[in-house]
Amino acid sequence: CGRGPGGCRGGRTDMALRCAASLAAGRQPRGPRREGTVRWSSAAKASAVKINEKASREKILTLESMNPQVKAVEYAVRGPIVLKAGEIEKELRKGIKKPFTEVIKANIGDAHAMGQRPITFLRQVVALCTYPNLLDSPSFPEDAKKRARRILQGCGGNSLGSYTASQGINCIREDVASYIERRDGGVPADPDNIYLTTGASDGISAILKILISGGGKSRTGVMIPIPQYPLYSAAISELDAIQVNYYLDEENCWALNVNELRRALNEAKSYCNPKVLCIINPGNPTGQVQNRKCIEDVIHFAWEEKLFLLADEVYQDNVYSEGCQFHSFKKILYEMGPEYYNNVELASFHSTSKGYMGECGYRGGYMEVINLHPEIKGQLVKLLSVRLCPPVSGQAAMDIVVNPPVPGEESYAQFIKEKESVLNNLAKKAKLTEDMFNKIPGVHCNPLQGAMYAFPRIFIPSKAIEEAKAHKMAPDMFYCMKLLEETGICVVPGSGFGQREGTYHFRMTILPPVEKLKTLLEKVKDFHIKFLEKYA
């Protein structure tokens, strides 16, 4: 480069940048050594100052500048107590001694993580769709291959890796409609009203997005049950809507009372425009199953008050108590006559994540939306198209939920055996959990009629409540944190779901294997008795 006695200009600049980088990193830069000293050029010093100035520049995105609606979102199921459980797991892996050897995550309804075996037929069909070369394998049954071929024919390029229509693969939506008709005893279902979703949560969020509008006292109010699944409060916060609480009747097995709906609605009219009513049936976290009369009363109330109904029915296969039966809102709405069926706007939701399948990770789901204004239908499809399409493997999994083997097909016997085994096991664990909780002093648990959780009410002494306040915690959060730290059991405090003032609960899944569940319940019993003794 024709370097002269002082070297080229580029060489000096490079050296200055290296010095600046060293200084910014907290190291002494290397330069020409003379009599044991290091000389920095003025260019190097200037560059170092500039780099340090850049390093200390204020962040654009801070807690003060971020979207306040996102900051307001809370999701207790994966909240602080779960983060603490993760920290404890890391400590156990490092060999740090605890009074337990493992963390039992009973905070979430993740069936396979708790040891439940996948349904063979569902996995066979998804495997065939994922790797079509297996269609030539004699290891797979013909009824699984038939379904896989049909799904692949609905995919671009016969590949699960292609985008689908935003509403989902057409043949799967047809299968969903056929399933709904069978489930509801012949009530018609239109595939055009079916939208495949990324789990039920995606559909619920999408419907709420399109429903919420207005400002001030005309801002949309969304009526949700208390206790509720925190997806609802989180979505309402994110969308800056108004949460309108109606309380389930704990003294009457968490029943829904229309008088309570009316109280909540009338009070809310003074500060918002309530136009959405959310129902969770079977209940999460409360496990109640609504009877037919209750559903009729709710539908009449929605019709009378001009409310858009959201029916979260993801636990429709999880009904355990004698005398309880799942009734879909769609079916009851139809049977109430055309005045209701042709007018009440209803969105109902289902998922691959719960039931007997427990396929949470596939994120498969659907919603059926009826009596939607034709122009709004177009707006909903537009909104869904922004996320392109739901996961196609999840769509395939959803298809097997609604189109399982039938009598006469070669996979039917194994399928029905596996399905009944899961559901019978859950029913056994529901009764076991209820019985064991009700033997603990200071704990009361309503019958677990359905779903996959217990939501026991716990007595917390005033001394413990005062200590919780000193730690700036809700009393049941304090209780659950102590339970985690002393036993390794992770449950979710009832305050994360909502509860009546002065009552305390926690939610615990019943999914662990029976023997582990017994051990878990015994540990909770021992902990609770010691807790009462300490703080009484």
Coordinates of C-alpha atoms in Angstrom, one line a residue:
C1 CA 0.0 0.0 0.0
G2 CA 3.1 2.2 -0.3
R3 CA 3.5 2.4 3.5
G4 CA 5.8 5.3 4.5
P5 CA 7.7 5.7 7.8
G6 CA 4.6 6.3 9.8
G7 CA 2.5 3.5 8.2
C8 CA -0.6 4.1 6.1
R9 CA -3.6 6.1 7.3
G10 CA -5.7 3.0 7.2
G11 CA -3.3 1.2 9.5
R12 CA -3.5 4.0 12.0
T13 CA -7.3 4.0 11.9
D14 CA -7.4 0.2 12.4
M15 CA -5.1 0.5 15.3
A16 CA -7.2 3.3 16.8
L17 CA -10.4 1.2 16.5
R18 CA -8.6 -1.8 18.1
C19 CA -7.5 0.4 21.0
A20 CA -11.0 1.8 21.3
A21 CA -12.5 -1.7 21.3
S22 CA -10.0 -2.8 24.0
L23 CA -10.9 0.2 26.2
A24 CA -14.6 -0.3 25.7
A25 CA -14.1 -3.9 26.8
G26 CA -12.2 -2.8 29.9
R27 CA -8.7 -4.0 28.6
Q28 CA -5.6 -2.0 28.2
P29 CA -5.0 -1.6 24.5
R30 CA -1.8 -2.8 22.9
G31 CA 0.2 -0.2 21.1
P32 CA 3.8 0.6 20.3
R33 CA 5.8 -0.1 23.5
R34 CA 8.4 2.5 24.5
E35 CA 10.3 2.2 27.8
G36 CA 7.5 0.0 29.3
T37 CA 4.7 2.5 28.6
V38 CA 1.8 2.4 26.3
R39 CA 0.9 5.4 24.1
W40 CA -2.6 5.9 22.9
S41 CA -3.2 8.1 19.9
S42 CA -5.7 10.9 20.2
A43 CA -7.8 9.1 17.6
A44 CA -8.0 6.0 19.7
K45 CA -9.0 8.0 22.8
A46 CA -11.7 9.8 20.8
S47 CA -13.1 6.5 19.4
A48 CA -13.1 4.9 22.9
V49 CA -15.1 7.8 24.3
K50 CA -17.6 7.6 21.4
I51 CA -18.0 3.8 21.9
N52 CA -18.6 4.3 25.6
E53 CA -21.1 7.0 24.9
K54 CA -23.0 4.6 22.6
A55 CA -22.8 1.8 25.2
S56 CA -24.5 3.9 27.8
R57 CA -27.2 5.4 25.6
E58 CA -30.7 4.9 27.0
K59 CA -32.7 2.0 25.6
I60 CA -35.6 2.8 23.3
L61 CA -37.7 0.1 24.8
T62 CA -38.1 0.3 28.6
L63 CA -40.9 -0.6 31.1
E64 CA -41.9 3.1 30.9
S65 CA -42.0 3.2 27.1
M66 CA -43.4 -0.2 26.3
N67 CA -47.0 -0.9 25.4
P68 CA -48.9 -0.5 28.7
Q69 CA -51.5 -3.1 27.7
V70 CA -48.9 -5.7 27.4
K71 CA -47.4 -4.7 30.7
A72 CA -50.9 -5.1 32.3
V73 CA -51.1 -8.7 31.0
E74 CA -50.8 -11.4 33.7
Y75 CA -50.9 -15.2 33.2
A76 CA -50.7 -17.0 36.5
V77 CA -50.4 -20.5 35.0
R78 CA -46.9 -19.6 33.9
G79 CA -46.3 -16.8 36.4
P80 CA -43.8 -16.1 39.2
I81 CA -44.3 -19.4 41.0
V82 CA -43.5 -21.4 37.8
L83 CA -40.3 -19.3 37.4
K84 CA -39.4 -20.1 40.9
A85 CA -39.9 -23.8 40.2
G86 CA -37.6 -23.5 37.3
E87 CA -34.9 -21.9 39.5
I88 CA -35.3 -24.8 42.0
E89 CA -34.9 -27.4 39.2
K90 CA -31.6 -25.8 38.2
E91 CA -30.4 -25.9 41.8
L92 CA -31.3 -29.6 42.1
R93 CA -29.3 -30.3 38.9
K94 CA -26.3 -28.5 40.4
G95 CA -26.5 -30.8 43.4
I96 CA -27.9 -28.3 45.9
K97 CA -29.7 -30.2 48.6
K98 CA -33.4 -29.7 49.1
P99 CA -36.0 -31.5 51.2
F100 CA -37.2 -33.2 48.0
T101 CA -35.5 -34.7 44.9
E102 CA -37.8 -33.3 42.1
V103 CA -40.2 -30.5 41.3
I104 CA -43.6 -31.8 40.5
K105 CA -45.2 -29.3 38.1
A106 CA -48.9 -29.6 38.9
N107 CA -49.6 -26.1 37.7
I108 CA -50.7 -26.8 34.1
G109 CA -52.8 -29.3 32.2
D110 CA -50.0 -30.8 30.1
A111 CA -51.0 -34.5 29.9
H112 CA -48.0 -35.9 28.1
A113 CA -45.5 -34.1 30.3
M114 CA -47.2 -35.9 33.2
G115 CA -46.7 -39.3 31.6
Q116 CA -49.9 -39.8 29.7
R117 CA -49.3 -42.0 26.6
P118 CA -50.2 -40.6 23.2
I119 CA -53.2 -42.1 21.3
T120 CA -51.6 -44.4 18.8
F121 CA -53.9 -43.8 15.9
L122 CA -53.5 -40.0 16.1
R123 CA -49.8 -40.3 16.1
Q124 CA -49.8 -42.8 13.2
V125 CA -51.8 -40.4 11.0
V126 CA -49.7 -37.4 11.8
A127 CA -46.5 -39.5 11.2
L128 CA -47.8 -40.6 7.8
C129 CA -48.7 -37.0 6.9
T130 CA -45.3 -35.8 8.0
Y131 CA -43.3 -38.5 6.1
P132 CA -45.5 -39.7 3.3
N133 CA -42.9 -42.4 2.3
L134 CA -44.4 -44.4 5.3
L135 CA -47.6 -44.8 3.3
D136 CA -45.8 -47.8 1.6
S137 CA -45.0 -49.3 5.0
P138 CA -46.9 -52.4 6.1
S139 CA -46.4 -51.3 9.7
F140 CA -49.3 -48.8 9.5
P141 CA -53.0 -49.7 9.3
E142 CA -55.0 -49.0 6.2
D143 CA -57.5 -46.7 8.0
A144 CA -54.7 -44.5 9.2
K145 CA -53.2 -44.3 5.6
K146 CA -56.7 -43.5 4.2
R147 CA -57.0 -40.5 6.5
A148 CA -53.4 -39.3 5.9
R149 CA -53.9 -39.5 2.1
R150 CA -57.1 -37.4 2.3
I151 CA -55.4 -34.7 4.5
L152 CA -52.3 -34.6 2.1
Q153 CA -54.6 -34.2 -0.9
G154 CA -55.9 -31.0 0.8
C155 CA -52.3 -29.6 1.2
G156 CA -50.5 -27.7 -1.5
G157 CA -48.0 -30.0 -3.2
N158 CA -49.4 -32.9 -1.0
S159 CA -47.1 -31.7 1.7
L160 CA -47.7 -30.8 5.4
G161 CA -45.0 -28.2 4.9
S162 CA -47.1 -25.9 2.7
Y163 CA -49.3 -23.1 3.8
T164 CA -53.0 -23.8 3.9
A165 CA -56.1 -21.5 3.5
S166 CA -56.3 -19.1 6.5
Q167 CA -59.5 -20.8 7.6
G168 CA -57.8 -24.2 7.5
I169 CA -57.7 -27.2 5.2
N170 CA -61.2 -27.6 3.7
C171 CA -61.6 -31.4 4.1
I172 CA -60.7 -31.0 7.8
R173 CA -63.3 -28.3 8.3
E174 CA -65.8 -30.7 6.7
D175 CA -64.8 -33.4 9.2
V176 CA -65.2 -30.9 12.0
A177 CA -68.7 -30.1 10.8
S178 CA -69.6 -33.8 10.6
Y179 CA -68.3 -34.3 14.1
I180 CA -70.4 -31.5 15.5
E181 CA -73.5 -32.9 13.8
R182 CA -72.9 -36.4 15.3
R183 CA -72.1 -34.9 18.7
D184 CA -75.3 -32.8 18.7
G185 CA -77.7 -35.4 17.5
G186 CA -78.1 -34.1 13.9
V187 CA -78.0 -30.4 14.5
P188 CA -76.7 -29.0 11.2
A189 CA -73.2 -27.6 11.0
D190 CA -71.7 -25.7 8.0
P191 CA -68.0 -26.1 7.2
D192 CA -67.9 -22.5 6.2
N193 CA -68.6 -21.6 9.8
I194 CA -65.6 -23.6 11.0
Y195 CA -62.2 -22.0 11.5
L196 CA -59.2 -24.1 12.4
T197 CA -57.0 -22.4 15.0
T198 CA -53.7 -22.6 16.8
G199 CA -55.2 -24.2 19.9
A200 CA -58.5 -22.8 21.3
S201 CA -56.6 -19.8 22.7
D202 CA -55.9 -18.4 19.2
G203 CA -59.6 -18.5 18.3
I204 CA -60.7 -16.9 21.5
S205 CA -58.2 -14.1 21.1
A206 CA -59.3 -13.5 17.4
I207 CA -63.0 -13.3 18.3
L208 CA -62.3 -10.9 21.2
K209 CA -60.1 -8.7 18.9
I210 CA -63.0 -8.3 16.4
L211 CA -65.5 -7.7 19.1
I212 CA -63.8 -5.0 21.2
S213 CA -64.3 -1.4 20.3
G214 CA -65.4 2.0 21.6
G215 CA -63.9 4.3 24.2
G216 CA -64.8 5.6 27.7
K217 CA -68.2 4.3 28.9
S218 CA -68.8 2.8 25.4
R219 CA -65.7 0.6 25.6
T220 CA -66.6 -3.1 25.2
G221 CA -67.1 -5.0 28.4
V222 CA -66.4 -8.7 28.5
M223 CA -68.2 -10.8 31.1
I224 CA -66.0 -13.6 32.5
P225 CA -66.5 -16.2 35.2
I226 CA -64.6 -15.9 38.5
P227 CA -62.7 -18.1 39.0
Q228 CA -61.6 -18.0 35.3
Y229 CA -58.9 -19.3 33.0
P230 CA -56.3 -16.4 32.9
L231 CA -56.3 -16.4 29.1
Y232 CA -59.4 -14.3 29.3
S233 CA -58.2 -11.7 31.7
A234 CA -54.8 -11.6 29.8
A235 CA -56.5 -11.1 26.4
I236 CA -58.9 -8.4 27.9
S237 CA -55.9 -6.5 29.3
E238 CA -53.9 -6.8 26.1
L239 CA -56.9 -5.4 24.1
D240 CA -57.6 -2.7 26.6
A241 CA -61.2 -3.9 27.0
I242 CA -63.2 -3.9 30.3
Q243 CA -63.3 -7.0 32.4
V244 CA -66.7 -7.7 33.9
N245 CA -66.6 -10.3 36.6
Y246 CA -69.5 -12.6 37.5
Y247 CA -68.9 -15.0 40.4
L248 CA -69.6 -18.8 40.3
D249 CA -71.4 -20.2 43.4
E250 CA -68.8 -22.2 45.3
E251 CA -71.3 -23.3 47.9
N252 CA -73.4 -24.8 45.1
C253 CA -70.6 -26.7 43.3
W254 CA -69.5 -23.7 41.4
A255 CA -72.9 -23.3 39.7
L256 CA -73.6 -20.4 37.3
N257 CA -76.5 -18.3 38.5
V258 CA -78.4 -16.1 36.1
N259 CA -79.2 -13.6 38.9
E260 CA -75.4 -13.2 39.4
L261 CA -75.0 -12.6 35.6
R262 CA -77.7 -9.9 35.8
R263 CA -76.1 -8.2 38.8
A264 CA -72.7 -8.1 37.0
L265 CA -74.3 -6.8 33.8
N266 CA -76.3 -4.0 35.4
E267 CA -73.4 -2.8 37.5
A268 CA -71.1 -2.8 34.4
K269 CA -73.5 -0.7 32.3
S270 CA -72.5 2.4 34.4
Y271 CA -68.9 2.2 33.2
C272 CA -68.7 0.2 29.9
N273 CA -70.8 -1.4 27.2
P274 CA -71.0 -5.1 28.1
K275 CA -71.6 -7.1 24.9
V276 CA -69.6 -10.4 25.3
L277 CA -70.4 -13.2 27.7
C278 CA -67.8 -16.0 28.2
I279 CA -68.7 -19.4 29.5
I280 CA -66.2 -22.2 30.3
N281 CA -68.0 -25.6 30.3
P282 CA -66.7 -27.9 31.8
G283 CA -65.1 -25.4 34.1
N284 CA -61.5 -24.4 34.4
P285 CA -60.2 -24.2 37.1
T286 CA -63.4 -25.2 38.9
G287 CA -64.3 -28.5 37.2
Q288 CA -68.1 -28.0 37.2
V289 CA -70.3 -29.3 34.4
Q290 CA -73.3 -27.2 33.5
N291 CA -76.7 -28.9 33.3
R292 CA -79.2 -28.3 30.5
K293 CA -81.4 -25.9 32.5
C294 CA -78.4 -23.7 33.3
I295 CA -77.4 -23.5 29.7
E296 CA -80.9 -22.6 28.6
D297 CA -81.0 -19.8 31.2
V298 CA -77.7 -18.5 30.0
I299 CA -78.8 -18.5 26.3
H300 CA -82.1 -16.8 27.2
F301 CA -80.1 -14.2 29.1
A302 CA -77.7 -13.6 26.2
W303 CA -80.7 -13.3 23.8
E304 CA -82.5 -10.9 26.1
E305 CA -79.5 -8.7 26.7
K306 CA -78.1 -8.9 23.2
L307 CA -74.8 -10.4 24.2
F308 CA -72.3 -12.3 22.0
L309 CA -71.7 -15.8 23.5
L310 CA -68.3 -17.4 23.7
A311 CA -68.5 -21.1 24.8
D312 CA -65.1 -22.6 25.8
E313 CA -65.8 -26.3 25.5
V314 CA -62.3 -27.7 25.3
Y315 CA -63.0 -30.2 28.2
Q316 CA -66.1 -31.6 26.5
D317 CA -64.7 -35.2 26.7
N318 CA -63.7 -34.8 30.4
V319 CA -66.9 -35.5 32.3
Y320 CA -66.6 -37.9 35.3
S321 CA -69.4 -37.5 37.8
E322 CA -72.5 -39.6 37.7
G323 CA -75.5 -37.7 36.6
C324 CA -73.4 -35.1 34.7
Q325 CA -73.4 -34.9 31.0
F326 CA -71.8 -32.5 28.5
H327 CA -74.3 -30.4 26.5
S328 CA -72.9 -28.1 23.8
F329 CA -74.3 -24.6 23.7
K330 CA -74.9 -25.0 20.0
K331 CA -77.2 -28.0 20.5
I332 CA -79.2 -26.4 23.3
L333 CA -79.5 -23.2 21.3
Y334 CA -80.9 -25.1 18.3
E335 CA -83.4 -27.0 20.5
M336 CA -84.7 -23.7 22.0
G337 CA -86.2 -22.8 18.6
P338 CA -85.6 -20.5 15.7
E339 CA -86.1 -17.3 17.6
Y340 CA -83.0 -18.2 19.5
Y341 CA -81.1 -20.3 17.0
N342 CA -81.4 -17.7 14.2
N343 CA -80.4 -14.7 16.3
V344 CA -78.0 -15.5 19.2
E345 CA -74.4 -15.0 18.0
L346 CA -72.2 -17.9 19.3
A347 CA -68.6 -18.8 19.0
S348 CA -67.7 -22.2 20.5
F349 CA -64.2 -23.7 20.8
H350 CA -62.4 -27.0 21.0
S351 CA -58.8 -28.2 21.0
T352 CA -56.5 -31.2 20.7
S353 CA -54.8 -30.2 24.0
K354 CA -57.3 -31.6 26.5
G355 CA -59.9 -34.4 26.4
Y356 CA -58.3 -37.9 26.1
M357 CA -55.8 -36.7 23.6
G358 CA -53.6 -34.3 25.6
E359 CA -51.8 -33.2 22.4
C360 CA -50.9 -29.7 23.7
G361 CA -47.8 -29.3 21.6
Y362 CA -49.5 -29.7 18.3
R363 CA -51.5 -26.5 18.9
G364 CA -54.5 -27.8 17.1
G365 CA -58.0 -26.4 17.6
Y366 CA -61.2 -25.1 15.9
M367 CA -64.0 -22.6 16.5
E368 CA -67.5 -22.7 15.1
V369 CA -69.0 -19.2 14.7
I370 CA -72.8 -19.0 14.0
N371 CA -75.1 -16.1 13.1
L372 CA -72.1 -13.9 12.2
H373 CA -73.0 -10.9 10.0
P374 CA -71.8 -11.7 6.5
E375 CA -69.6 -8.6 6.3
I376 CA -68.0 -9.5 9.7
K377 CA -67.3 -13.0 8.4
G378 CA -65.0 -11.4 5.8
Q379 CA -63.4 -9.2 8.4
L380 CA -62.7 -12.3 10.6
V381 CA -61.1 -14.2 7.7
K382 CA -59.0 -11.1 6.9
L383 CA -57.8 -11.0 10.6
L384 CA -56.9 -14.7 10.6
S385 CA -55.1 -14.3 7.3
V386 CA -52.5 -12.0 9.0
R387 CA -51.1 -15.1 10.8
L388 CA -51.3 -17.0 7.4
C389 CA -52.6 -20.3 8.7
P390 CA -52.6 -22.5 11.9
P391 CA -49.8 -25.2 12.2
V392 CA -50.7 -27.8 9.6
S393 CA -49.6 -30.7 11.8
G394 CA -52.0 -29.3 14.4
Q395 CA -54.8 -29.3 11.8
A396 CA -54.0 -32.9 11.0
A397 CA -54.2 -33.8 14.7
M398 CA -57.5 -32.0 15.0
D399 CA -58.8 -34.1 12.2
I400 CA -58.2 -37.3 14.0
V401 CA -60.0 -35.9 17.1
V402 CA -63.1 -35.3 15.0
N403 CA -62.7 -38.2 12.6
P404 CA -61.4 -41.2 14.8
P405 CA -61.7 -44.9 13.8
V406 CA -65.2 -46.2 13.7
P407 CA -66.6 -49.7 14.4
G408 CA -65.5 -52.0 11.6
E409 CA -62.2 -50.3 11.0
E410 CA -59.0 -52.2 12.0
S411 CA -57.8 -49.5 14.4
Y412 CA -61.1 -49.1 16.3
A413 CA -60.5 -51.7 19.0
Q414 CA -57.1 -50.2 20.0
F415 CA -58.3 -46.7 19.7
I416 CA -61.4 -47.1 21.9
K417 CA -59.3 -49.1 24.5
E418 CA -56.8 -46.3 24.8
K419 CA -59.4 -43.5 24.9
E420 CA -61.4 -45.2 27.6
S421 CA -58.3 -46.1 29.6
V422 CA -57.3 -42.4 29.7
L423 CA -60.8 -41.1 30.6
N424 CA -61.4 -43.9 33.2
N425 CA -58.1 -43.1 34.8
L426 CA -58.9 -39.4 35.0
A427 CA -62.3 -40.2 36.6
K428 CA -60.5 -42.3 39.2
K429 CA -58.0 -39.5 39.9
A430 CA -60.7 -36.9 40.1
K431 CA -62.5 -38.9 42.9
L432 CA -59.2 -39.7 44.7
T433 CA -58.2 -36.0 44.7
E434 CA -61.6 -34.8 46.0
D435 CA -61.6 -37.4 48.8
M436 CA -58.0 -36.9 49.9
F437 CA -58.4 -33.1 50.0
N438 CA -61.6 -33.3 52.0
K439 CA -59.7 -35.3 54.7
I440 CA -57.3 -32.4 55.3
P441 CA -58.2 -30.0 58.2
G442 CA -58.8 -26.5 56.8
V443 CA -59.3 -27.7 53.2
H444 CA -62.5 -28.1 51.2
C445 CA -62.8 -29.4 47.7
N446 CA -66.0 -29.4 45.6
P447 CA -66.6 -32.5 43.5
L448 CA -64.5 -32.6 40.4
Q449 CA -67.3 -33.2 37.9
G450 CA -65.1 -32.6 34.8
A451 CA -62.0 -31.0 33.3
M452 CA -58.6 -32.0 34.8
Y453 CA -58.1 -29.8 37.9
A454 CA -58.9 -29.5 41.6
F455 CA -59.5 -26.0 43.0
P456 CA -59.7 -26.5 46.7
R457 CA -60.4 -23.8 49.2
I458 CA -57.8 -23.5 51.9
F459 CA -57.9 -21.8 55.3
I460 CA -55.0 -19.5 55.8
P461 CA -54.5 -18.2 59.4
S462 CA -54.3 -14.5 60.1
K463 CA -50.7 -14.7 61.2
A464 CA -49.8 -16.1 57.8
I465 CA -51.8 -13.4 56.0
E466 CA -49.8 -10.8 57.9
E467 CA -46.5 -12.4 56.9
A468 CA -47.7 -12.5 53.3
K469 CA -48.4 -8.8 53.4
A470 CA -44.9 -8.2 54.8
H471 CA -43.5 -10.0 51.8
K472 CA -45.9 -8.0 49.5
M473 CA -47.6 -11.3 48.4
A474 CA -51.2 -12.4 48.1
P475 CA -51.8 -14.9 51.0
D476 CA -52.4 -17.8 48.7
M477 CA -49.3 -16.9 46.7
F478 CA -47.4 -17.0 50.0
Y479 CA -48.9 -20.4 50.8
C480 CA -48.1 -21.8 47.3
M481 CA -44.6 -20.5 47.4
K482 CA -44.0 -22.1 50.8
L483 CA -45.5 -25.4 49.4
L484 CA -43.1 -25.3 46.5
E485 CA -40.0 -24.5 48.6
E486 CA -40.7 -27.2 51.2
T487 CA -42.1 -30.0 49.1
G488 CA -41.2 -29.3 45.4
I489 CA -44.9 -29.2 44.4
C490 CA -45.8 -26.4 42.0
V491 CA -49.5 -25.3 42.0
V492 CA -51.1 -22.0 41.0
P493 CA -52.6 -19.7 43.7
G494 CA -56.3 -19.0 43.3
S495 CA -55.6 -15.2 43.2
G496 CA -54.3 -15.9 39.6
F497 CA -57.8 -17.1 38.6
G498 CA -59.9 -14.7 40.7
Q499 CA -61.9 -15.6 43.8
R500 CA -64.2 -13.9 46.2
E501 CA -62.7 -11.5 48.7
G502 CA -61.5 -13.3 51.8
T503 CA -61.3 -16.8 50.3
Y504 CA -58.1 -18.6 49.2
H505 CA -57.6 -21.5 46.8
F506 CA -55.1 -23.1 44.6
R507 CA -55.4 -24.9 41.3
M508 CA -53.7 -28.3 40.9
T509 CA -53.9 -30.7 37.9
I510 CA -55.0 -34.3 38.5
L511 CA -52.9 -35.5 35.6
P512 CA -49.9 -37.2 37.4
P513 CA -50.0 -41.0 37.5
V514 CA -52.1 -42.4 40.3
E515 CA -49.2 -43.4 42.6
K516 CA -47.4 -40.1 42.1
L517 CA -50.7 -38.2 42.6
K518 CA -51.2 -40.1 45.9
T519 CA -47.7 -39.1 47.0
L520 CA -48.3 -35.5 45.9
L521 CA -51.6 -35.3 47.9
E522 CA -50.0 -36.8 51.0
K523 CA -47.2 -34.2 50.8
V524 CA -49.8 -31.4 50.5
K525 CA -51.6 -32.8 53.5
D526 CA -48.4 -32.9 55.7
F527 CA -47.4 -29.4 54.5
H528 CA -50.9 -27.9 55.3
I529 CA -51.0 -29.4 58.8
K530 CA -47.5 -28.0 59.6
F531 CA -48.5 -24.7 58.0
L532 CA -51.5 -24.4 60.3
E533 CA -49.4 -25.4 63.3
K534 CA -46.8 -22.8 62.5
Y535 CA -49.2 -19.9 61.9
A536 CA -52.2 -20.7 64.1

